[in-house]
Every structure is written in C-alpha cells, then in structure tokens.
Amino acid sequence: MLRTHPKSRIALSTALLLSLAACGGGGGGSSGFLPAGTTAGTSTGTTGGGGSGTTAAAKLNGIAATGAAFAGAKVTVVDQRGVTVCTTETDAKGAYECTLPADTKAPLVVTAARDDLTLYSTTASATGGNVNVTPLTTIIVSRLSPDGNPASLAGAIATRPDTVTDSTVKQQVAELVAALKPLLTLLGDAVDPISGAFTADGSGHDRLLDSIAVSVRPDGAGANIEITVKAVPTTEDAAPVSISFRSDATLPALPQSVATATLAPAGASLAVASLFDRLTQCFALPLSKRVTAANDTTAVTGGPDEVIATECRTLFVNDNPASYLSNGSKVGRNGSNQGAFAGLFRPGATGLKYDRGEQQFFRSNGDQVLSYRSTDSTGAVQNQTIVARDVGGTLKLIGNQYNYSVSVSPTVQDRDFVSAPAFNYLSVSYDVTIPKQNNGNSSPIDHVVVKAPNGVSYTYKPGAGNANLQLEKVDGTGSATTTLLRLAAGFRDAARSGSPQAIEPGAYFLAPQLSDEQLRQLPEQGAFTVDFTFADGSTASQTHRMITRVPTIAEARLVKFADLTPQLREEIKGIAPAQALVFDAPSASEPSLIDFSADGDLDGWTVPQGAVAPVALTAFGSSLNGVAFEDRVDFVSSTRKAKIYCSQESLADDHCAQLVANGPWLYNTGTKVNLFQLSGTSAQQVLYLKGFSTKIPAP
C-alpha cells in the first residue's frame, strides 16, 4: 500500500523483465566429444507423432559457454513438432548431455538459459552428437530464423523444416568462419562452432571466444548483430575493431588489424574464474579474520591497513589493498558505510559469493574490466563490474584509478501512464550519473562536460534537491532535472503519431532525436570523456567506456516489461483526479512513508522468468512549495515489496518533516509523488527502468 495519511492508502505493484544476448567460450576437437566428468542430464521427452532420422537412445551433448563456462544453465531441446524432447542443466564446465526419445523428429533447436541471457543452437539431425551453444551459434540461429529472432526458429521449423538442413547449417557456419578468418588464423582455431568439441578453459576455440563480444538484437524485421574484438586499445577512447550486420545480410570480414599480443592470453577465462574464487574465499572468513575487529558480530570502520587476512590482501595489486582506487573510493569503511569493499568490515557480508566473472574489455594500459555476480547469505544478487590487472598470469584488483565517481549506463525505460495507457512510451538513453562531490581542496563541482561516443557534448550541473548533477538543456533554458540523456522515444502504440516529448515537457529529449539507424550505428563499447570543472577553477578528466550500446526503439519494443497486477492497477486509477499521491500531515500513529506493497502487505511486484530482478525503487515528486525530489531505497534482488522513508537533501529541501527532534524524516504536508520507478541492471550493465506515472497527459 502507498501510505499518505492514516486513513488513505493505495497499493502499487510492478515488475521488470529484460533479455540480452552476449559473448562466448570454446576449445578444439571433433564431433561427439564429451569432456571428462560430464554427467547425463535429465531427459523429459514427450512421445507421439513419428519422426524421421531418429535413433533410439541417441545422445546429444556439447558445451554451453560465454567465454567462461555457462554453468548452471537450463538446457532445452525442442524438435520439429514443437515438443520439448529434453531438459537438463549444464555442469560447472558448461557441459550438458541429453538422451533423445526414439521418436524425436529433426531438426532440433537447443537453448541454454540462465538469468536474463539465453543462448541458441541447432542441428539438422536427431541421431545425437555434439551441439555447442554459444554466442557464435546464436548468430547462426538468428540468421536461419525467418525474422532474425533466435527465439523464433523453434516455431519456424514446425511449418518449414527445410529452414534447418545439413546444407543450410553448413552454409551459415562457412559464412561465419569466413567473416572471422583473420582472427581464426591469428589464433590457429579451426573448430566448427556447432559440432566441434572444445573445453571452456581459455585455450583453442575458447581463446577465440574469450577474444570477442557478440550482440544479437532482434527488432521485429530481423536482428542487428555485432562482433567486437576484445583487444587492448591504443587510447582510452579508441573505437574497438568490430563488424556489424543485419541477420539477413552478407557478413563482412573482420579487419586484419589486431595483434595477438593485444588479445586475451590463453587461459584468460580460468584466470577470471580464479580471481572471483579467491574473492569468495576472502569473504568466507569471519569478520575478525578479515580485518582488525574485536569480534565477528559488530561492524567496524577502517582503511586498507586494517585488512589483515592474507587471503584478502593478496587479492590486490602489490598484495596491498592501499593500491586500489575506483571512482574516488579506496578500500575501507567509514561511519556512513561508504568505501570500496566496505563489506570487508561488516559481518553481514560474511559468506558473500562471487561468480560468473567475464572479461568485457581492456583499458589502454592492459587492465581488464570484468563483469561478475555477487550473492550474499540472503540470496541477494548484484551484477557489477570491476577493474583487474594481470600480474604474472594472476589477476589482481586495481580499480579504475579515478578520483571522481561517474557511472554511464545504456538505459531502456518503459513509461506507463496508468490512467492513460494510450500515452505509454518507450525511450532509450544514456544514464550519466555524477554525484555531487568535491576535489582534494574541498571545492565542489561547478559543471561537468560529457562527450558521448558520437562526439556530441552535454553539460551537467549541480541542482537543489538532487544528489546527482543534472543535465542542462541544449537550448540553454536551464536544467532538465534528470541524469537521463534520452536519445530517442516512441509510443507503445506504434500507430500513434507525434513524440512523447510533447506529453512530458519536463523530461529531456534529444532534439532532434536519433533514428533507429543512427542508434544502430552507435558502437558497442562506446567511450565517454568526462571533463570536470570545480568552483576553484581546477579541472580533471576521466574516460568511461560502456560494455554495450543503447538499443534502438524497434529493439526496445521486443523487451518484455511486466505490468501492474489488475488489482493494483485499479487502485492507482482511483487517484486519477488528483494525478498525484498527496501526503496529509505526518502522523505519529501511522508515519507518512511510502509502503510499496499490495494491500494486505502482499508482494508489490513480480519478477518473471528470465528477468533481472529490480534492486531499487525510486519515488519522484515535489514539495508543497514546488521543490523537486527523488527518494530511493535499495534492496536485495529477492525483494518483492519495499518502504521508502523521506530523505532530506538540504536545509532548503522542504518535502520532509520531523514530528520530534532527531526523529525519523517523514513526508511533509502537501508533498506530491507522481512517479514510481523500479530499476534493475543486467550483467552487461544495461539499466532497465519500469516507471508508473499517476499523471494524465494532455491530448
């Protein structure tokens, strides 16, 4: 329920779903190879309808990998009839094995799904053998699929089984190999991406897949595909070597401009896995063994010198946590729980597990940006990145060595006007988050100029009531009161003309907006230059590279977002006349806070299969005197309801009030909230926002 005063309650609910394709792993050999230690999976076939080309107890096996082994993924095999003939799970090495029912009818489509990522493969035979599932095989499936969407191929073969034949598969494999020939030759890789045997250990074919990033983005009419080489760039903002093409177009060849020494070394995926295993071992220690602490139950403050465990200190360059610096944070924890690796100093972080590490790109000095997943003792999951350095074949943590905090994320936003669905729209943005911060002389930021990958610059400045710098409008008319640089937008109803900008004049939209073709031309791994100017006249510059580009609007239309439950949608419609939730005077018996849950303290949102779970809820609104605010609560990924307490930004911020001195901050009389937004981040650091607005836009 959304609590505004003791007798007026309203419930809200929402959910977030996202999907994303990614990059892959491999090794060498011949068809039918099954790595030692592979165990048979569970086969769940449905009998009926005879099949051609079948063999009793045929074994289907292979490796699912995304550079590292795609461990713990659900593997599903669907035959020509649309029958799921096998389900199993990959082991720690990414290996799987299925026993096919005797009546299995070829061709087959194989998927490996884990979290928000699904990989695809296919075979024209039901007699078993090796079928790998990687981003490269996903490209092949995309090109075989009539609409370019890999997820559509299983349905297509039901009426067009000739879509997948031995001939069509071999043709697609040959074209992909030809496009990658410069890199294959460089690495000495001659493995068939579908039927060739390999091990996800960073050698052979796997080194090739450790050396590339792959994106496959369906847009309804086809798919936009890009293969990017993960090589050390000459400068921090240098464009990577890549090829991009449509799923139904001729594949261009990779340029022959990459040197072996600039690629990931042999065994790279194992080195990444080792780093995160060592992180897990550090956090497995009790608090008093990790840092200087009197006991294992009370959090402490301190810096790098208080880290005492060898297992923890050796994680860092020079075996010294003092070498680590990232976005202005050093290893430590202060009284506000701030600092890099602050969890080292908290008992609640004991048992924290790190896994699913993957090298995403190199920096110009050879340092590596890695993505990973962390899971705490409650099951809460976060997807984050970190910078590591290769020290004699062992990865050590170093951070980005920047003094100032900056975050740049490609963003997809789904805006839902609950009482006026005809105005619902999608937008794609860069989310440039720069907190208010001072330089070493305690001088605050005056302004920041951010140059995007296409060379266009934008200015961000501090604003009252906001913890982060706000984007200045290009026309010079002031702040857009947002961190989002909206590049393009389109109504959910594709038949609706006009721009969403007209219905939200307070939001910032690039003018003119970028077309889908212009968005498609934006590079993967695009780099932003961020130039700081402080009040004392001093300056600083940093470069921040994204893992992936923003999607096009057509691509965004295929992203699935969850909806409010019918009950909650009706409840929020009930406040349509006011077009906002308005707080009455704070009450001691029932404090004025935001309780984002269904009536009866039920879950406030759901997370569908394949979704990245939201990890934050933000409320947007204004005080009685018109001061804008945004209050946020972070929570674990397993959370399905949350409460937001009022957070005062400054003395001039009047949307909060206290009933008693030093008491909790509550929402003040007349404070309005008109937008609630759930946010979640994928492993590739794509930010997905699902917002529910109480407003009714003017026609």
XYZ file of C-alpha atoms in Angstrom:
699
model
C 0.000 0.000 0.000
C 1.128 3.533 -0.565
C 0.606 5.322 2.697
C -0.139 9.040 2.517
C -2.035 9.537 5.785
C -3.684 7.292 8.385
C -6.945 6.721 6.544
C -5.892 6.938 2.920
C -3.980 4.022 1.465
C -3.319 2.856 -2.039
C -1.368 -0.154 -3.248
C 1.101 -0.296 -6.087
C 2.896 -3.128 -7.848
C 5.247 -3.549 -10.752
C 7.828 -5.862 -12.262
C 10.711 -5.781 -14.648
C 11.743 -8.185 -17.384
C 14.741 -7.899 -19.643
C 16.587 -10.101 -22.082
C 20.016 -9.736 -23.591
C 22.417 -11.689 -25.807
C 26.153 -11.807 -25.044
C 29.641 -13.202 -25.746
C 31.174 -16.692 -25.727
C 33.726 -19.521 -24.970
C 35.261 -22.712 -26.611
C 38.311 -25.383 -27.326
C 39.251 -27.899 -30.150
C 38.400 -31.377 -31.351
C 35.974 -33.459 -33.420
C 32.233 -34.093 -33.334
C 30.896 -36.184 -30.494
C 33.473 -35.055 -27.902
C 32.231 -35.019 -24.305
C 34.600 -33.636 -21.639
C 35.654 -35.920 -18.835
C 33.437 -35.636 -15.788
C 30.273 -34.802 -17.734
C 27.185 -36.349 -16.232
C 23.999 -37.201 -18.026
C 21.157 -34.749 -17.655
C 17.506 -35.418 -17.100
C 15.566 -36.239 -20.247
C 11.907 -35.264 -20.375
C 10.632 -36.264 -23.780
C 7.011 -36.324 -24.925
C 6.137 -39.210 -27.209
C 3.790 -39.077 -30.146
C 3.776 -38.266 -33.862
C 6.592 -40.310 -35.538
C 9.826 -38.803 -36.748
C 12.355 -39.168 -39.497
C 16.085 -39.642 -38.987
C 15.687 -40.956 -35.417
C 17.805 -43.347 -33.349
C 16.769 -44.959 -30.058
C 18.657 -43.591 -27.030
C 20.556 -41.061 -29.140
C 22.879 -38.901 -27.055
C 23.066 -35.159 -27.626
C 25.891 -33.356 -25.858
C 28.040 -30.258 -26.052
C 29.358 -27.195 -24.280
C 27.440 -24.042 -23.409
C 29.787 -21.127 -22.828
C 30.020 -17.356 -22.848
C 33.780 -17.040 -22.654
C 33.587 -18.708 -19.263
C 31.616 -21.916 -18.894
C 27.870 -21.236 -18.933
C 27.448 -23.228 -15.720
C 24.059 -23.880 -14.165
C 22.126 -23.021 -17.338
C 18.848 -24.746 -18.185
C 19.236 -26.577 -21.486
C 16.079 -27.248 -23.510
C 15.877 -29.246 -26.756
C 12.803 -28.756 -28.967
C 12.183 -30.880 -32.050
C 10.354 -30.164 -35.324
C 6.955 -30.927 -33.773
C 7.468 -28.267 -31.118
C 7.870 -30.983 -28.489
C 10.400 -30.459 -25.723
C 12.326 -33.721 -26.020
C 14.919 -32.993 -23.357
C 15.674 -30.652 -20.477
C 18.830 -30.720 -18.413
C 21.348 -28.400 -16.787
C 24.945 -27.593 -17.648
C 27.621 -28.626 -15.173
C 30.415 -26.483 -13.750
C 32.324 -26.799 -17.042
C 29.324 -25.813 -19.163
C 28.871 -29.380 -20.411
C 25.476 -30.972 -20.950
C 24.149 -34.320 -22.158
C 20.648 -35.310 -23.255
C 19.123 -38.654 -24.146
C 16.681 -38.124 -27.002
C 13.437 -40.144 -27.191
C 13.244 -42.618 -30.076
C 10.518 -40.622 -31.827
C 12.432 -37.309 -31.805
C 11.935 -35.582 -35.134
C 14.669 -33.403 -36.620
C 15.579 -30.590 -36.937
C 16.228 -29.588 -33.325
C 16.689 -26.235 -31.584
C 18.796 -26.165 -28.421
C 18.651 -23.324 -25.890
C 20.719 -22.679 -22.790
C 19.124 -20.120 -20.456
C 20.449 -18.543 -17.281
C 19.101 -15.390 -15.662
C 18.476 -12.807 -18.398
C 20.661 -14.494 -21.037
C 19.596 -17.211 -23.482
C 21.968 -18.805 -26.000
C 20.767 -20.811 -29.011
C 21.993 -23.580 -31.293
C 20.535 -26.011 -33.815
C 21.144 -29.293 -35.600
C 19.545 -30.949 -38.616
C 19.937 -34.412 -37.072
C 18.175 -36.343 -34.315
C 20.882 -39.027 -34.164
C 22.813 -37.299 -31.414
C 26.342 -35.933 -31.428
C 27.941 -32.667 -30.399
C 25.897 -29.442 -30.441
C 27.554 -26.491 -28.738
C 25.577 -23.492 -27.501
C 27.484 -20.189 -27.594
C 27.028 -16.648 -28.851
C 28.510 -17.757 -32.194
C 25.895 -20.493 -32.560
C 23.305 -17.878 -31.552
C 24.372 -15.828 -34.590
C 23.827 -18.874 -36.798
C 20.355 -19.490 -35.360
C 19.491 -15.810 -35.820
C 20.488 -15.966 -39.490
C 18.445 -19.142 -40.027
C 15.374 -17.709 -38.279
C 12.898 -16.048 -40.714
C 12.564 -12.894 -38.577
C 16.125 -12.835 -37.240
C 14.968 -13.610 -33.712
C 16.741 -16.749 -32.438
C 13.733 -17.478 -30.240
C 11.537 -17.808 -33.359
C 13.401 -20.666 -35.020
C 11.747 -23.424 -32.973
C 8.331 -22.250 -34.178
C 9.504 -21.769 -37.756
C 10.733 -25.323 -38.254
C 7.289 -26.697 -37.374
C 5.968 -25.498 -40.748
C 9.280 -25.051 -42.584
C 11.584 -27.899 -41.514
C 13.757 -27.187 -44.566
C 14.847 -23.986 -42.781
C 17.344 -26.133 -40.892
C 19.032 -28.768 -43.006
C 22.554 -30.108 -43.052
C 23.164 -27.858 -46.054
C 21.739 -24.634 -44.587
C 23.608 -25.125 -41.317
C 26.911 -25.806 -43.085
C 26.408 -22.707 -45.244
C 25.879 -20.465 -42.219
C 28.874 -21.978 -40.434
C 31.048 -21.415 -43.512
C 29.967 -17.765 -43.839
C 30.624 -17.068 -40.155
C 34.031 -18.738 -40.291
C 34.913 -16.692 -43.398
C 33.973 -13.452 -41.600
C 36.160 -14.382 -38.621
C 39.022 -15.757 -40.719
C 41.603 -13.073 -39.759
C 41.080 -13.799 -36.080
C 40.820 -17.568 -36.568
C 44.105 -17.565 -38.457
C 45.743 -15.402 -35.812
C 44.721 -17.827 -33.051
C 45.044 -21.061 -35.059
C 41.410 -22.010 -34.483
C 39.783 -24.455 -36.926
C 36.912 -25.747 -34.781
C 33.350 -25.960 -36.127
C 31.397 -23.653 -33.767
C 28.417 -26.043 -33.578
C 29.781 -29.573 -33.890
C 33.413 -29.124 -32.894
C 34.484 -30.275 -29.442
C 36.055 -27.809 -27.033
C 36.608 -27.098 -23.366
C 35.818 -23.761 -21.742
C 39.313 -23.306 -20.364
C 40.612 -20.334 -22.350
C 42.553 -22.447 -24.861
C 41.993 -23.249 -28.540
C 38.498 -22.297 -29.686
C 37.780 -20.943 -26.234
C 40.533 -18.356 -26.633
C 38.767 -17.122 -29.769
C 35.553 -16.725 -27.835
C 37.344 -15.062 -24.938
C 38.596 -12.574 -27.541
C 35.225 -11.423 -28.898
C 31.975 -9.926 -27.666
C 28.787 -10.766 -29.557
C 25.434 -8.993 -29.543
C 22.312 -10.267 -31.312
C 19.427 -7.793 -31.120
C 16.108 -8.710 -32.793
C 13.952 -5.785 -33.881
C 10.916 -7.464 -35.446
C 12.142 -7.295 -39.042
C 15.473 -9.011 -38.454
C 18.319 -8.751 -35.985
C 21.218 -6.352 -35.611
C 24.363 -8.369 -34.992
C 27.774 -7.110 -33.932
C 31.043 -8.926 -33.259
C 33.593 -6.855 -31.352
C 37.197 -7.863 -30.779
C 38.343 -7.556 -27.173
C 41.787 -6.088 -27.799
C 43.866 -3.580 -25.858
C 43.005 -0.154 -27.380
C 45.668 2.372 -28.299
C 43.906 5.079 -26.252
C 41.153 5.065 -23.627
C 38.583 6.407 -26.099
C 39.701 4.446 -29.204
C 36.942 2.633 -31.097
C 37.273 -1.166 -30.951
C 37.695 -3.383 -34.017
C 34.271 -4.756 -34.910
C 31.852 -5.764 -37.652
C 28.099 -5.172 -37.642
C 25.498 -6.568 -39.993
C 21.841 -7.488 -40.323
C 20.817 -11.100 -39.823
C 19.759 -11.398 -43.476
C 22.785 -9.591 -44.954
C 26.164 -10.721 -46.202
C 28.711 -10.965 -43.420
C 31.611 -8.519 -43.675
C 35.088 -9.750 -42.775
C 36.894 -8.635 -39.646
C 39.779 -6.253 -40.397
C 43.256 -7.745 -40.163
C 44.470 -5.065 -37.784
C 44.665 -6.938 -34.483
C 47.905 -8.268 -32.988
C 47.923 -11.453 -30.922
C 49.628 -9.676 -28.035
C 46.648 -7.326 -27.628
C 44.166 -10.187 -27.158
C 43.247 -12.129 -24.053
C 46.053 -14.592 -23.229
C 45.491 -18.341 -23.253
C 43.642 -19.413 -20.140
C 42.023 -15.992 -19.654
C 38.631 -17.371 -18.615
C 40.258 -19.564 -15.958
C 42.228 -16.594 -14.609
C 38.988 -14.624 -14.278
C 37.265 -17.527 -12.509
C 40.240 -17.856 -10.154
C 40.013 -14.195 -9.132
C 36.383 -14.492 -8.116
C 37.014 -17.807 -6.373
C 39.675 -16.036 -4.304
C 37.263 -13.215 -3.502
C 34.774 -15.798 -2.271
C 37.489 -17.380 -0.087
C 38.272 -13.992 1.451
C 34.639 -13.314 2.374
C 34.234 -16.855 3.701
C 36.464 -15.814 6.624
C 34.777 -14.429 9.749
C 34.969 -10.667 10.252
C 37.773 -10.750 12.839
C 39.935 -12.815 10.495
C 39.382 -10.459 7.534
C 40.023 -7.156 9.313
C 41.040 -5.782 12.689
C 37.862 -6.311 14.723
C 37.116 -7.213 18.323
C 34.519 -9.819 17.373
C 32.697 -11.324 14.406
C 29.341 -9.660 15.015
C 29.959 -5.902 15.125
C 30.797 -3.831 12.053
C 33.946 -1.719 12.265
C 35.408 1.222 10.416
C 38.892 1.380 8.986
C 41.085 1.549 5.910
C 43.396 -0.677 3.880
C 45.824 -1.238 6.766
C 43.070 -2.879 8.818
C 42.692 -5.654 6.225
C 44.730 -8.436 7.841
C 43.876 -11.739 6.121
C 46.414 -12.944 3.568
C 43.500 -14.311 1.519
C 42.120 -10.762 1.302
C 45.295 -8.682 0.992
C 46.655 -10.799 -1.880
C 43.563 -10.005 -3.946
C 45.040 -6.583 -4.676
C 47.982 -5.361 -6.733
C 51.206 -5.464 -4.677
C 49.269 -7.644 -2.198
C 48.162 -4.359 -0.653
C 44.579 -3.044 -0.536
C 46.009 0.505 -0.492
C 46.773 0.115 -4.207
C 43.052 0.020 -5.042
C 41.155 3.148 -6.145
C 37.864 3.244 -8.028
C 35.667 6.282 -8.687
C 37.202 8.124 -5.751
C 36.785 5.245 -3.298
C 39.620 3.441 -1.522
C 39.338 0.170 0.362
C 37.732 0.910 3.712
C 34.547 1.737 5.555
C 33.572 4.998 7.231
C 30.764 5.746 9.666
C 28.313 6.135 6.769
C 29.178 2.667 5.450
C 30.972 4.225 2.487
C 34.152 2.929 0.881
C 35.356 0.375 -1.648
C 34.895 -3.172 -0.355
C 33.120 -1.811 2.716
C 31.722 -5.330 3.137
C 35.117 -6.491 4.362
C 34.345 -4.542 7.541
C 30.764 -5.773 8.033
C 29.656 -9.125 9.497
C 26.659 -9.174 7.156
C 28.991 -9.648 4.190
C 30.471 -12.847 5.571
C 29.706 -15.647 3.139
C 29.430 -13.329 0.137
C 29.987 -15.353 -3.041
C 31.424 -14.114 -6.324
C 30.966 -15.903 -9.645
C 30.025 -15.595 -13.330
C 33.061 -13.472 -13.984
C 33.674 -12.431 -17.573
C 36.234 -10.166 -19.174
C 34.353 -7.441 -21.051
C 37.102 -5.220 -22.461
C 40.642 -3.950 -21.951
C 41.759 -0.494 -20.946
C 44.623 1.140 -22.841
C 47.150 0.147 -20.136
C 46.103 -3.515 -20.400
C 43.922 -3.549 -17.284
C 40.758 -5.608 -17.702
C 37.167 -4.614 -16.983
C 35.349 -7.661 -15.636
C 31.658 -8.244 -15.043
C 30.563 -10.526 -12.209
C 27.727 -11.581 -9.950
C 27.778 -11.388 -6.170
C 25.340 -13.272 -3.950
C 25.011 -12.656 -0.218
C 23.842 -15.007 2.505
C 20.207 -13.982 1.956
C 20.366 -14.813 -1.752
C 20.514 -11.184 -2.833
C 22.216 -10.799 -6.214
C 24.016 -7.845 -7.766
C 25.561 -7.524 -11.233
C 28.609 -5.264 -11.199
C 31.973 -4.603 -12.859
C 35.495 -4.228 -11.505
C 38.951 -3.498 -12.919
C 41.789 -6.023 -12.529
C 45.411 -6.194 -13.655
C 47.342 -9.213 -14.901
C 50.352 -9.681 -12.622
C 52.440 -12.597 -13.865
C 49.377 -14.523 -15.044
C 47.316 -13.825 -11.920
C 44.570 -11.200 -11.928
C 44.776 -8.664 -9.088
C 42.313 -5.914 -8.207
C 43.389 -2.346 -9.031
C 40.212 -0.337 -9.722
C 39.916 2.285 -12.441
C 42.284 4.610 -10.531
C 39.882 7.548 -10.994
C 39.369 10.173 -8.300
C 35.746 11.005 -9.075
C 32.576 8.955 -9.179
C 30.926 8.592 -12.586
C 28.557 5.938 -13.910
C 27.455 5.713 -17.559
C 24.850 3.100 -18.483
C 22.823 2.352 -21.600
C 19.220 2.544 -20.478
C 15.815 1.302 -21.614
C 12.808 2.961 -19.995
C 9.175 1.894 -20.179
C 6.844 4.678 -19.024
C 3.328 3.555 -18.110
C 0.615 6.197 -17.622
C -1.677 4.008 -15.562
C -4.847 6.036 -16.157
C -3.984 6.969 -19.751
C -2.387 3.951 -21.467
C -2.648 5.486 -24.924
C 0.316 7.687 -23.948
C 2.602 4.858 -22.796
C 6.016 5.096 -24.405
C 9.498 3.624 -24.585
C 12.710 5.600 -24.525
C 16.390 4.735 -24.820
C 19.004 6.806 -23.050
C 22.421 7.221 -21.641
C 22.132 7.401 -17.865
C 25.045 9.595 -16.818
C 25.174 9.626 -13.011
C 27.672 12.028 -11.441
C 27.164 12.546 -7.693
C 27.869 15.915 -6.118
C 31.473 15.724 -4.914
C 34.474 17.868 -4.042
C 38.065 17.865 -5.225
C 41.077 17.476 -2.944
C 40.778 21.149 -1.919
C 37.155 20.643 -0.786
C 35.954 22.681 -3.759
C 32.622 21.477 -5.208
C 31.895 20.753 -8.856
C 30.856 23.778 -10.886
C 29.966 21.813 -14.018
C 30.901 18.719 -15.992
C 31.073 18.364 -19.789
C 30.333 14.847 -21.036
C 31.334 13.941 -24.606
C 29.354 10.982 -25.949
C 30.743 8.306 -28.319
C 29.341 10.179 -31.344
C 31.367 13.279 -30.386
C 28.447 15.399 -29.116
C 28.974 17.128 -25.748
C 26.493 17.735 -22.937
C 26.753 19.725 -19.711
C 25.752 18.558 -16.231
C 25.440 20.903 -13.235
C 24.511 20.640 -9.530
C 20.850 21.288 -8.709
C 18.927 21.882 -5.489
C 17.193 18.824 -4.093
C 19.211 16.340 -6.165
C 22.144 14.240 -5.019
C 23.398 13.905 -8.604
C 24.327 16.510 -11.196
C 21.513 17.321 -13.601
C 21.612 17.549 -17.383
C 21.473 21.074 -18.796
C 19.162 21.591 -21.766
C 20.999 22.128 -25.030
C 18.905 25.242 -25.799
C 20.260 26.936 -22.666
C 16.893 27.180 -20.915
C 18.140 25.544 -17.731
C 18.328 22.140 -16.107
C 16.393 19.165 -17.374
C 16.348 17.870 -13.752
C 17.437 14.409 -14.859
C 20.525 12.277 -15.318
C 18.985 10.656 -18.395
C 20.025 11.785 -21.850
C 17.095 10.444 -23.883
C 18.318 9.753 -27.399
C 15.020 8.512 -28.831
C 11.482 7.640 -27.821
C 8.390 6.099 -29.325
C 4.834 5.422 -28.201
C 3.980 1.837 -27.293
C 1.163 2.180 -29.789
C 3.234 2.338 -32.979
C 0.260 3.829 -34.827
C 0.213 6.890 -32.573
C 1.833 9.892 -34.239
C 3.930 12.563 -32.579
C 6.649 12.451 -29.975
C 6.395 11.533 -26.283
C 8.312 14.762 -25.644
C 5.079 16.699 -26.179
C 3.357 14.982 -23.245
C 6.279 15.317 -20.810
C 7.748 18.778 -21.343
C 9.698 18.498 -18.086
C 11.647 15.477 -19.334
C 14.697 15.898 -21.527
C 14.691 14.508 -25.060
C 17.484 14.990 -27.550
C 16.395 17.307 -30.360
C 16.323 16.062 -32.997
C 16.029 12.543 -31.681
C 18.221 9.851 -33.182
C 16.653 7.483 -35.694
C 16.871 3.733 -35.246
C 19.525 3.629 -37.962
C 21.585 6.253 -36.138
C 21.217 4.314 -32.889
C 22.273 1.121 -34.634
C 25.437 2.861 -35.806
C 26.491 3.693 -32.248
C 29.394 1.428 -31.322
C 29.470 -1.345 -28.800
C 31.955 -0.414 -26.069
C 31.429 3.292 -26.760
C 33.629 5.598 -24.657
C 32.586 8.808 -22.859
C 35.010 11.590 -21.976
C 34.018 13.316 -18.719
C 35.658 16.708 -18.050
C 35.241 18.213 -14.557
C 35.490 21.901 -13.685
C 35.445 22.761 -9.983
C 34.440 26.005 -8.278
C 38.080 26.845 -7.602
C 38.846 26.649 -11.342
C 40.713 23.328 -11.223
C 39.895 20.627 -13.772
C 40.066 16.854 -14.174
C 39.249 14.387 -16.954
C 38.159 10.726 -16.968
C 37.113 8.264 -19.687
C 34.328 5.768 -19.101
C 33.535 3.001 -21.585
C 30.212 1.172 -21.767
C 30.048 -2.564 -22.388
C 27.269 -2.275 -24.956
C 25.334 0.368 -26.878
C 21.792 1.557 -26.244
C 19.145 -0.396 -28.171
C 17.070 1.002 -30.988
C 13.381 1.710 -30.353
C 12.459 -1.289 -32.526
C 14.747 -3.470 -30.410
C 13.309 -1.993 -27.210
C 9.779 -2.904 -28.322
C 10.751 -6.574 -28.030
C 11.998 -6.191 -24.469
C 9.382 -7.584 -22.116
C 8.351 -5.484 -19.159
C 5.960 -6.689 -16.511
C 2.770 -4.910 -15.586
C 0.869 -3.905 -12.504
C -1.428 -6.585 -11.196
C -5.067 -5.918 -12.167
C -5.997 -5.130 -8.550
C -3.216 -2.600 -8.098
C -3.831 -1.036 -11.469
C -7.408 -0.355 -10.467
C -6.288 1.090 -7.130
C -3.864 3.516 -8.703
C -6.506 4.512 -11.221
C -8.569 5.606 -8.235
C -6.339 8.628 -7.691
C -6.691 9.809 -11.295
C -8.494 13.071 -10.427
C -5.569 14.288 -8.315
C -2.931 12.927 -10.741
C -0.589 12.524 -7.760
C -0.388 10.975 -4.335
C -0.633 13.859 -1.874
C 0.531 13.487 1.739
C -1.510 14.851 4.622
C 0.147 15.973 7.863
C 2.558 13.393 9.329
C 1.054 11.176 11.998
C 2.792 9.592 14.988
C 0.356 6.657 14.979
C 0.931 5.899 11.303
C 4.008 7.634 9.871
C 3.908 9.237 6.446
C 6.099 6.954 4.399
C 5.806 5.060 1.124
C 4.864 1.424 1.643
C 5.170 -0.098 -1.821
C 3.224 -3.314 -1.362
C -0.098 -4.818 -2.287
C -2.989 -4.391 0.113
C -2.574 -6.813 2.990
C 1.215 -6.459 2.952
C 1.463 -8.710 -0.082
C 4.265 -8.606 -2.618
C 4.439 -5.347 -4.527
C 5.922 -6.737 -7.742
C 6.772 -9.957 -9.520
C 9.880 -10.970 -11.461
C 9.067 -13.196 -14.444
C 11.336 -15.993 -15.631
C 14.416 -14.609 -17.335
C 14.153 -11.175 -15.762
C 16.821 -9.189 -13.990
C 15.322 -8.537 -10.590
C 14.870 -4.890 -9.577
C 17.244 -3.775 -6.848
C 15.941 -0.243 -6.266
C 12.702 1.711 -6.065
C 12.653 5.475 -6.626
C 9.808 7.889 -5.901
C 9.715 11.192 -7.812
C 7.706 14.232 -6.799
C 7.727 17.749 -5.378
C 7.120 19.554 -2.097
C 4.203 21.881 -1.399
C 6.495 24.747 -2.464
C 7.474 23.058 -5.715
C 10.942 21.746 -4.806
C 11.552 18.578 -6.864
C 12.909 15.481 -5.144
C 13.676 11.831 -5.742
C 13.836 9.380 -2.850
C 15.298 5.932 -3.360
C 15.562 2.688 -1.466
C 17.938 -0.117 -2.449
C 17.132 -3.705 -1.633
C 18.196 -7.267 -2.328
C 17.190 -8.847 -5.612
C 14.820 -11.287 -3.912
C 12.742 -8.391 -2.524
C 9.184 -8.011 -3.804
C 7.999 -5.083 -1.649
C 9.727 -2.067 -0.148
C 9.323 1.032 2.009
C 10.717 4.480 1.266
C 11.356 6.965 4.059
C 11.688 10.636 3.266
C 15.281 11.753 2.645
C 16.178 15.425 3.070
C 18.804 16.617 0.588
C 19.491 20.009 2.204
C 18.047 22.551 4.635
C 16.201 24.127 1.700
C 14.537 20.812 0.914
C 11.082 21.001 2.496
C 9.404 17.785 1.327
C 10.378 16.076 4.606
C 9.370 16.787 8.200
C 10.126 15.510 11.700
C 7.486 15.077 14.387
C 10.138 15.154 17.111
C 13.734 16.347 17.167
C 16.141 13.683 15.927
C 13.184 11.528 14.927
C 12.723 9.849 11.550
C 12.117 12.004 8.498
C 8.541 11.708 7.232
C 6.805 13.119 4.189
C 5.654 16.664 4.789
C 2.144 18.047 4.357
C 1.309 18.633 0.679
C 4.238 16.631 -0.696
C 3.266 15.022 -4.005
C 4.537 11.818 -5.609
C 3.641 11.220 -9.253
C 6.088 8.569 -10.454
C 7.381 5.292 -9.036
C 10.185 3.521 -10.818
C 11.781 0.115 -10.357
C 15.299 -0.369 -11.682
C 17.491 -3.375 -12.373
C 20.848 -3.812 -14.088
C 21.941 -6.680 -16.333
C 25.353 -8.350 -16.306
C 26.349 -6.074 -19.192
C 25.374 -3.059 -17.094
C 22.275 -2.176 -19.122
C 19.844 -0.296 -16.882
C 16.166 -1.215 -17.261
C 13.584 1.172 -15.796
C 9.893 0.472 -15.410
C 8.034 3.574 -14.306
C 4.387 4.055 -13.343
C 3.036 7.573 -13.596
C -0.109 8.931 -11.967
C -0.336 11.764 -14.497
C -2.879 12.043 -17.303
C -1.122 13.820 -20.194
C -2.971 16.420 -22.205
C -4.038 15.106 -25.649
